[in-house]
């Protein structure tokens, strides 16, 4: 079934299942389309979602922004890539960096990359470009943030780090130890720049958002085979998820979408808006002229 022939309601069904975290193979079975059709629509929707976010999430008025990075992997975990057969480019650990407005719950900025200083710089530069005013910023204690925030904001930010202290989870390699995060035994709030209000130095909203990502997207579930096999698919799925989260879902406590709460739209969007953007970005069909014989012999 080609994309041109795919009915509107079928596209909505496939996108809804992608947003709800279904695997591409299960979507292919339920929607009765080929896996290539699902894959192609994911790419198109991902590109549309990247454009929607880039164009719409601008001049954001925020007061408290929290940043964090969440781990997943593509094709194989870093330590297994050298031995992996036919590992594609982009295989290995993948980190998604997010910046959320604590009041409106809007994902203001995100970046998919590694956990290096370059990725931190990319996130902070993008965040700075989308904000319309000075904010209070909280990150975790990852050192890469220090240079990135300084480079993007200079002194025009009230910035603090929330440094978590972890206890020893015991010596043995029991299942409980291997599959559970270390116990957080305390936190330190460290003012880095400006005059951050200590009681608002927190990463709890962005961490809760990361949990939502883990629960919503099959690609982020730990200890399964639902992980991404291609980095491009991973990025497109994330882009679609962030538009779905920002624009089309009513946040329970806000009773509106984060984008409405942030004042960047005045209505609740639907997946029809994503499909409209896909169609807007689609290349125009080539004109079909009269058939010409190009293989005529002289004489």
XYZ file of C-alpha atoms in Angstrom:
299
model
C 0.000 0.000 0.000
C 1.726 3.207 -1.085
C 1.752 6.354 1.051
C -0.187 8.240 -1.639
C -3.026 5.759 -1.346
C -2.985 5.513 2.459
C -6.291 6.938 3.726
C -6.236 9.792 6.251
C -7.805 7.737 9.061
C -5.223 4.974 8.529
C -2.393 7.510 8.857
C -3.968 8.859 12.061
C -4.255 5.313 13.436
C -0.595 4.519 12.696
C 0.650 7.830 14.165
C -1.503 7.365 17.287
C -0.006 3.918 17.853
C 3.528 5.291 17.303
C 2.791 8.023 19.879
C 1.439 5.479 22.357
C 4.630 3.465 22.115
C 3.563 0.463 20.053
C 6.331 -1.342 18.199
C 6.506 -0.922 14.441
C 5.839 -4.610 13.841
C 2.707 -4.620 16.009
C 1.459 -1.490 14.195
C 2.088 -3.234 10.895
C -0.054 -6.172 12.056
C -2.891 -4.166 13.667
C -3.173 -1.550 10.893
C -2.696 -4.221 8.191
C 0.050 -2.351 6.359
C 3.624 -3.319 5.532
C 6.434 -2.534 7.959
C 7.920 -0.295 5.233
C 4.734 1.788 5.216
C 4.985 2.262 8.996
C 8.681 3.108 8.726
C 8.098 5.618 5.922
C 5.295 7.344 7.826
C 7.487 7.507 10.956
C 10.226 9.283 8.973
C 7.732 11.713 7.415
C 6.027 12.392 10.753
C 9.402 12.821 12.462
C 10.529 15.392 9.894
C 7.164 17.197 10.228
C 7.449 17.148 14.033
C 11.000 18.559 13.934
C 9.707 21.408 11.739
C 6.673 22.038 14.009
C 8.860 22.247 17.105
C 11.458 24.423 15.420
C 8.909 26.909 14.031
C 6.443 27.032 16.923
C 8.415 26.724 20.166
C 9.869 30.242 19.969
C 9.899 33.320 22.250
C 8.929 31.131 25.205
C 8.278 33.039 28.419
C 9.438 30.748 31.217
C 10.596 31.329 34.759
C 12.076 27.973 35.853
C 13.700 25.570 33.429
C 14.975 22.116 34.420
C 17.362 20.042 32.278
C 18.307 16.391 32.324
C 19.627 13.668 30.059
C 18.103 10.197 29.644
C 19.939 7.093 28.420
C 18.864 4.624 25.791
C 20.707 2.803 23.038
C 20.487 2.105 19.349
C 21.150 -1.341 17.832
C 23.449 -2.379 20.704
C 24.807 -0.977 23.939
C 28.202 0.734 23.687
C 30.100 -2.170 25.212
C 28.573 -4.632 22.701
C 29.038 -2.565 19.524
C 32.584 -3.804 18.699
C 31.353 -7.410 18.578
C 27.983 -6.605 16.947
C 27.431 -7.885 13.436
C 26.839 -5.180 10.781
C 26.380 -2.434 13.379
C 25.046 0.656 11.573
C 26.364 4.195 11.991
C 25.004 5.665 15.224
C 24.950 2.308 17.024
C 25.603 2.391 20.761
C 24.457 4.493 23.690
C 22.181 7.396 22.816
C 21.396 10.233 25.216
C 18.331 12.456 24.907
C 18.843 15.841 26.541
C 15.668 17.696 27.527
C 14.832 21.128 28.932
C 11.363 21.509 30.494
C 9.525 24.575 31.808
C 8.593 23.644 35.390
C 5.370 25.716 35.327
C 3.850 24.872 31.943
C 5.585 21.450 31.539
C 6.534 22.478 27.995
C 9.555 20.691 26.506
C 11.299 23.858 25.345
C 14.339 22.158 23.854
C 15.742 18.680 23.240
C 18.810 17.179 21.643
C 19.726 13.602 20.733
C 23.418 12.718 20.910
C 26.052 11.363 23.260
C 26.779 12.526 26.815
C 29.646 14.816 25.839
C 30.193 18.517 26.279
C 29.313 19.030 22.590
C 25.799 17.675 23.194
C 25.386 19.865 26.286
C 26.431 22.903 24.238
C 23.955 22.023 21.470
C 21.097 21.783 24.008
C 21.955 25.030 25.815
C 22.483 27.056 22.646
C 19.120 25.860 21.318
C 17.393 26.520 24.665
C 18.776 30.064 24.827
C 17.506 30.776 21.307
C 13.951 29.713 22.229
C 13.578 31.707 25.465
C 12.363 35.314 25.530
C 13.483 36.214 29.051
C 15.965 35.466 31.848
C 15.204 32.191 33.624
C 16.221 30.197 36.663
C 17.945 27.065 35.376
C 18.574 23.795 37.223
C 20.620 20.872 35.912
C 22.097 17.802 37.566
C 25.777 17.739 38.496
C 27.038 16.583 35.073
C 30.175 18.685 34.482
C 29.429 19.187 30.777
C 26.648 21.617 31.712
C 29.023 24.148 33.298
C 30.787 25.237 30.110
C 27.594 24.852 28.018
C 25.493 27.150 30.227
C 28.306 29.690 30.466
C 28.716 29.714 26.691
C 24.987 30.037 25.932
C 23.804 32.388 28.677
C 26.907 34.097 30.101
C 25.769 36.008 33.187
C 22.171 36.318 31.928
C 20.818 33.362 33.928
C 20.186 32.269 37.522
C 21.790 28.845 37.411
C 22.192 26.130 40.038
C 23.122 22.466 39.977
C 21.337 19.798 41.967
C 24.068 17.298 42.825
C 22.816 13.905 43.980
C 24.825 11.830 46.433
C 24.497 8.061 46.072
C 25.027 5.416 48.720
C 26.768 2.101 48.197
C 24.173 -0.440 47.050
C 26.002 -3.371 48.551
C 28.811 -5.504 47.326
C 27.148 -8.462 45.602
C 25.945 -8.648 42.019
C 22.492 -9.864 42.974
C 19.644 -9.269 40.522
C 18.247 -6.609 42.837
C 21.520 -4.681 42.702
C 22.030 -5.019 38.956
C 18.534 -3.915 37.941
C 17.945 -1.176 40.514
C 19.479 2.288 40.498
C 21.767 3.213 43.388
C 19.965 4.699 46.367
C 20.107 8.492 46.518
C 21.242 9.342 50.044
C 21.183 13.127 49.740
C 21.377 16.192 47.528
C 23.480 19.331 47.389
C 22.219 22.529 45.788
C 25.106 24.488 44.291
C 24.595 28.044 42.992
C 26.721 28.537 39.880
C 25.635 31.833 38.288
C 23.353 34.759 39.144
C 20.979 34.532 42.070
C 18.975 31.268 41.935
C 16.154 30.845 44.475
C 17.201 27.805 46.517
C 13.659 26.509 47.011
C 13.219 26.256 43.238
C 16.476 24.383 42.607
C 14.915 21.121 41.479
C 14.982 18.579 38.659
C 11.869 16.694 39.746
C 9.663 17.816 36.827
C 12.200 16.958 34.162
C 12.863 13.593 35.857
C 9.129 12.884 35.928
C 9.003 13.754 32.244
C 11.838 11.267 31.626
C 9.781 8.604 33.379
C 6.861 9.478 31.089
C 9.186 8.946 28.121
C 10.288 5.557 29.447
C 6.663 4.494 29.931
C 5.329 5.997 26.686
C 7.968 4.879 24.235
C 8.720 1.235 23.625
C 12.249 2.252 22.536
C 13.079 3.437 26.051
C 11.830 0.410 27.988
C 14.721 -1.282 29.766
C 15.593 -4.994 29.427
C 13.524 -5.664 26.296
C 14.026 -6.140 22.580
C 11.944 -3.052 21.734
C 14.965 -0.770 21.443
C 15.727 1.271 18.301
C 17.620 -0.473 15.543
C 18.356 2.727 13.577
C 19.368 6.096 15.002
C 17.226 7.996 12.459
C 14.127 6.088 13.562
C 14.993 6.846 17.185
C 15.247 10.591 16.475
C 12.047 10.657 14.428
C 10.130 8.760 17.123
C 11.352 11.254 19.740
C 10.432 14.278 17.616
C 6.921 12.888 17.112
C 6.604 12.131 20.830
C 7.609 15.669 21.852
C 5.025 17.266 19.531
C 2.427 14.776 20.809
C 3.363 15.632 24.411
C 3.599 19.431 23.936
C 0.636 20.049 21.654
C -1.902 17.204 21.562
C -2.135 15.824 25.102
C -4.016 17.513 27.920
C -1.771 17.651 30.986
C -3.774 16.375 33.959
C -2.846 19.113 36.427
C -2.821 21.958 33.866
C -6.079 20.824 32.192
C -4.643 21.964 28.874
C -1.644 21.101 26.723
C 1.787 22.417 27.769
C 1.902 24.500 24.555
C -1.397 26.181 25.518
C -0.151 26.784 29.068
C 3.012 28.370 27.643
C 0.952 30.646 25.389
C 2.494 29.471 22.108
C -0.855 28.173 20.797
C -4.468 28.907 21.715
C -5.951 25.502 20.906
C -5.456 21.805 21.495
C -3.792 20.236 18.468
C -4.466 16.773 17.070
C -2.557 14.336 14.893
C -4.386 15.940 11.941
C -2.016 18.899 12.426
C 0.995 16.583 12.097
C -0.489 15.048 8.936
C -1.141 18.530 7.521
C 2.533 19.354 8.098
C 3.606 16.094 6.423
C 1.548 17.037 3.364
C 2.929 20.585 3.413
C 6.513 19.253 3.399
C 5.838 16.575 0.771
C 7.511 17.265 -2.578
C 5.108 18.365 -5.293
C 4.208 15.555 -7.711
C 6.180 15.708 -10.946
C 4.089 16.829 -13.934
C 3.156 13.978 -16.218
C 3.501 15.151 -19.801
C 2.601 13.317 -22.996
C 4.565 10.167 -23.692
C 7.585 10.816 -25.883
C 9.544 8.260 -27.829
C 13.180 8.861 -27.120
C 14.520 5.812 -28.895
C 13.660 6.680 -32.505
C 16.251 5.823 -35.140
C 17.224 8.299 -37.829
C 16.119 7.664 -41.384
